[in-house]
PDB file of C-alpha atoms in Angstrom:
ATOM      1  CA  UNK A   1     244.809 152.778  59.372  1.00 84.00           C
ATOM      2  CA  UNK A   2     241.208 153.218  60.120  1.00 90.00           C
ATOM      3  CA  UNK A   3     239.423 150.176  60.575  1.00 92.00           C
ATOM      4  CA  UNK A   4     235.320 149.260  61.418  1.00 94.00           C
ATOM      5  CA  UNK A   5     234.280 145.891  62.720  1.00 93.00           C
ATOM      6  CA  UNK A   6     230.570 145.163  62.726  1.00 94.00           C
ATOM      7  CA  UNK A   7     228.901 142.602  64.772  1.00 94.00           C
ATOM      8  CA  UNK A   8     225.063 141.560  66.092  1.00 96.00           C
ATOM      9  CA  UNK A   9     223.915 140.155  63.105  1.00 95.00           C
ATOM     10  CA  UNK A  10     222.046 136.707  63.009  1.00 97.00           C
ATOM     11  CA  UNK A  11     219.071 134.989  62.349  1.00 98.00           C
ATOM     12  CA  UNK A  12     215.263 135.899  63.710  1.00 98.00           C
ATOM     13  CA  UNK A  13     211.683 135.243  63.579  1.00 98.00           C
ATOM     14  CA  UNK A  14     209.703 137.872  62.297  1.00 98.00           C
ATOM     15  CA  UNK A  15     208.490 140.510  64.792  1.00 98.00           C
ATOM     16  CA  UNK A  16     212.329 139.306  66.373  1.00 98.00           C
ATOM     17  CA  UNK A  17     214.916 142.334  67.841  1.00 98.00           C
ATOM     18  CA  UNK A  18     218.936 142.190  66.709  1.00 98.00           C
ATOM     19  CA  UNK A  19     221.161 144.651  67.440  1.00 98.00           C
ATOM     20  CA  UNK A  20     223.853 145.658  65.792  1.00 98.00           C
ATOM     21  CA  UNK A  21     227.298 147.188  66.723  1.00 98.00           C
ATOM     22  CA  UNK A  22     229.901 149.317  64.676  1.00 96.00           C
ATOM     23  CA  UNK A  23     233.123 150.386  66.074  1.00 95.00           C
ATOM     24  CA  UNK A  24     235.717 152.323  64.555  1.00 93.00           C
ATOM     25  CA  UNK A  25     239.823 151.872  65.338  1.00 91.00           C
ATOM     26  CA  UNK A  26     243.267 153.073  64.491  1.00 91.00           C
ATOM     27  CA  UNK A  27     244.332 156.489  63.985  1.00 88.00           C
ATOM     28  CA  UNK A  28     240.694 159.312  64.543  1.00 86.00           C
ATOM     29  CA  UNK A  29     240.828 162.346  64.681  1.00 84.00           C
ATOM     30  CA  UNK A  30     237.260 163.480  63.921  1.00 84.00           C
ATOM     31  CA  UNK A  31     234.050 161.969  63.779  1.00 82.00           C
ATOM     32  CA  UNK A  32     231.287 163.063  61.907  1.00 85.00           C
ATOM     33  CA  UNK A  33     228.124 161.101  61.091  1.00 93.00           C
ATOM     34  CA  UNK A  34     227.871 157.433  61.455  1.00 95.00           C
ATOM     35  CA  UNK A  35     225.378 155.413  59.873  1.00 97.00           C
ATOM     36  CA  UNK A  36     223.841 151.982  58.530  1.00 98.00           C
ATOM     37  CA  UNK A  37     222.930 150.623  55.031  1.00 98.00           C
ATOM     38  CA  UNK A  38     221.718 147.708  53.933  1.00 98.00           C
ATOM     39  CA  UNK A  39     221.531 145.633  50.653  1.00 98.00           C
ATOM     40  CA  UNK A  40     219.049 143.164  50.208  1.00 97.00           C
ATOM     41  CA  UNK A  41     218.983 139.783  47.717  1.00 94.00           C
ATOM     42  CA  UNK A  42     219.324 141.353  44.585  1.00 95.00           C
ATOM     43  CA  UNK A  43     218.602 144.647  45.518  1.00 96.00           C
ATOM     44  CA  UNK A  44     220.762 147.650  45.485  1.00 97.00           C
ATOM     45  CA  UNK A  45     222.331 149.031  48.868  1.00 97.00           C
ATOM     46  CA  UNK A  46     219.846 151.533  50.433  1.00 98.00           C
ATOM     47  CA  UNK A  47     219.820 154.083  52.909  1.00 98.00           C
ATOM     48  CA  UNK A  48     218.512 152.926  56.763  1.00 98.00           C
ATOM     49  CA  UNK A  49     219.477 155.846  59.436  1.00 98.00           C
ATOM     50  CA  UNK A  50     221.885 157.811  60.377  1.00 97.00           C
ATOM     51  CA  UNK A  51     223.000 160.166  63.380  1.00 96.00           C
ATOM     52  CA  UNK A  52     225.097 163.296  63.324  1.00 93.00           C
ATOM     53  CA  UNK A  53     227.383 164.589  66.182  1.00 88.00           C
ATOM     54  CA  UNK A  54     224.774 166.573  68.041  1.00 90.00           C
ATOM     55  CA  UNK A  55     222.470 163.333  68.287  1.00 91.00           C
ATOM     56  CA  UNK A  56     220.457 164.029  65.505  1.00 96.00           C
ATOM     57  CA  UNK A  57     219.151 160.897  63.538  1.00 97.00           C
ATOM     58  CA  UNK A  58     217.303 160.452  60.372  1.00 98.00           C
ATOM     59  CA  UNK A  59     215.501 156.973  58.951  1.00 98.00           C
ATOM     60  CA  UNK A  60     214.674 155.659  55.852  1.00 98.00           C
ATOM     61  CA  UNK A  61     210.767 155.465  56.123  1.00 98.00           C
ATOM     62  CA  UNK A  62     210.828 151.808  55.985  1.00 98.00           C
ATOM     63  CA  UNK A  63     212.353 151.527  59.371  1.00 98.00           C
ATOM     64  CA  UNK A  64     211.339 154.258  60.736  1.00 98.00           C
ATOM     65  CA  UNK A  65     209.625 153.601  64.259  1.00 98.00           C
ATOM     66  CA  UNK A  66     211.351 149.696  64.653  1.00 98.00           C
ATOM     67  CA  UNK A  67     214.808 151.168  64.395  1.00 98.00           C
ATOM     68  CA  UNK A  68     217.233 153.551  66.665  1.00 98.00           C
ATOM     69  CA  UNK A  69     220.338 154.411  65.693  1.00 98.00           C
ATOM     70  CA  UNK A  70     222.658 155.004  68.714  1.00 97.00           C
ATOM     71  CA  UNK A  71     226.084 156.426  69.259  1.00 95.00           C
ATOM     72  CA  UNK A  72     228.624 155.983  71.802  1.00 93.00           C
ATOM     73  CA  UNK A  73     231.366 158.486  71.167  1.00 88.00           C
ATOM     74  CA  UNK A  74     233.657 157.322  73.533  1.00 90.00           C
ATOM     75  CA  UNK A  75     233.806 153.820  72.134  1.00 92.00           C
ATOM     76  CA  UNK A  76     233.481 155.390  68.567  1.00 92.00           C
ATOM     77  CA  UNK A  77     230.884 153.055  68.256  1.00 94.00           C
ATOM     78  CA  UNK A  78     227.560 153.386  66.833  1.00 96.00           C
ATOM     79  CA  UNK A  79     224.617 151.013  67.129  1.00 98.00           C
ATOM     80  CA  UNK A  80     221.271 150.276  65.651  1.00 98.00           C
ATOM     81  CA  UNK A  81     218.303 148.544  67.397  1.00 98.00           C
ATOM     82  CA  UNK A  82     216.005 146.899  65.138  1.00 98.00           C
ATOM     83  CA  UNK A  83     212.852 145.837  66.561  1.00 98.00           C
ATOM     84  CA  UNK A  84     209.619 144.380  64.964  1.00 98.00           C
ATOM     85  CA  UNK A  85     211.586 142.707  62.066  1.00 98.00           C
ATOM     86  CA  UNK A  86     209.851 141.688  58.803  1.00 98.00           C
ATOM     87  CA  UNK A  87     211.179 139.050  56.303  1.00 97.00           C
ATOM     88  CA  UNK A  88     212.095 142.559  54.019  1.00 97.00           C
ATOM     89  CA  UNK A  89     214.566 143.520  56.368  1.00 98.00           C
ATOM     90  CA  UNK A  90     216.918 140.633  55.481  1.00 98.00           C
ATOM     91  CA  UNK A  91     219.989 141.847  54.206  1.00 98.00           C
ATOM     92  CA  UNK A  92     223.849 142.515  54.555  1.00 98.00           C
ATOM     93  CA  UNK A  93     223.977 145.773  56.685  1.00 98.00           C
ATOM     94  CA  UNK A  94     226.538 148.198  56.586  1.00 97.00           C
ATOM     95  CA  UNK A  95     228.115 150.783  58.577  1.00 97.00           C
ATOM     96  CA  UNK A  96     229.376 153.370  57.255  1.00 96.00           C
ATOM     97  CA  UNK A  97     231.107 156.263  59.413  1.00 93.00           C
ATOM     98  CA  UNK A  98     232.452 159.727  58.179  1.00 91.00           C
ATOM     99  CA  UNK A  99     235.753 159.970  59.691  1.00 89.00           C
ATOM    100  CA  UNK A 100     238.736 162.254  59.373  1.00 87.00           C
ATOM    101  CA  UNK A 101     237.763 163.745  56.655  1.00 89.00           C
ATOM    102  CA  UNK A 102     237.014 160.390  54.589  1.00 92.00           C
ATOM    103  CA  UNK A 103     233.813 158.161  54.313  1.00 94.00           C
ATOM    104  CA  UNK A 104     234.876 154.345  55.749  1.00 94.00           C
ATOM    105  CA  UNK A 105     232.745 151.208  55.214  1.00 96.00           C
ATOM    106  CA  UNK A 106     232.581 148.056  57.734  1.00 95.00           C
ATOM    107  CA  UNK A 107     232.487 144.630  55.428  1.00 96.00           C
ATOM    108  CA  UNK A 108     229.128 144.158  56.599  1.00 96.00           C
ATOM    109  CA  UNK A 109     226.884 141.700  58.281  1.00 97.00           C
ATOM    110  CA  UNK A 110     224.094 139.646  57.650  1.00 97.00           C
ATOM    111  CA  UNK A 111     220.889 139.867  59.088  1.00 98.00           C
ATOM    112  CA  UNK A 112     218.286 137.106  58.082  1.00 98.00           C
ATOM    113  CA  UNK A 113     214.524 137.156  59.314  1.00 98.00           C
ATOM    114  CA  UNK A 114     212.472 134.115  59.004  1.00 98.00           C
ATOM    115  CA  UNK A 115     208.733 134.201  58.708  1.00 95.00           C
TER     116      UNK A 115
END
């Protein structure tokens, strides 16, 4: 049984940094990509960033340059940095990694910035 536990979020000012931590245990075999999403108040889960196997990473636009996706492939861990936060980045973010062959989802955690 495959199993990912997020933790980091929190409250913060605006133009506040959180970071946020995913790892993956139980039974892997392979890792894939591992990523973040995020769904806001009343808002539909979106997209934030991602990172593949060989390091490469892709951003939604909205976060692009105040958020880094990380990996740690030891820990099976991946991590995002969010820096210069805005009230519009409050929401329940999600991890999401693509593991033996199956997409998994952490339960999420909620990040909350103040203005």
């Amino acid at each position: 049984q495959v199993q990912l536990v997020e933790s980091g979020g929190g409250s913060v000012q605006a133009g506040g940094s959180l970071r946020l931590s995913c790892a993956a245990s139980g039974n892997i075999s392979s890792i894939r990509a591992m990523g973040w999403y995020r769904q806001g108040p009343g808002k539909q889960r979106e997209f934030v960033a991602i990172i593949n196997n060989s390091g490469s990473a892709n951003y939604a636009d909205s976060v692009k340059g105040r958020f880094t996706i990380s990996r740690d492939h030891a820990k099976n861990t991946v991590y995002l940095q969010m820096n210069s936060l805005k009230p519009e980045d409050t929401a329940v973010y999600y991890c999401r990694q693509d593991l033996n062959g199956r997409t998994y989802w952490g339960k999420g955690t909620l990040v909350t910035v103040s203005s």
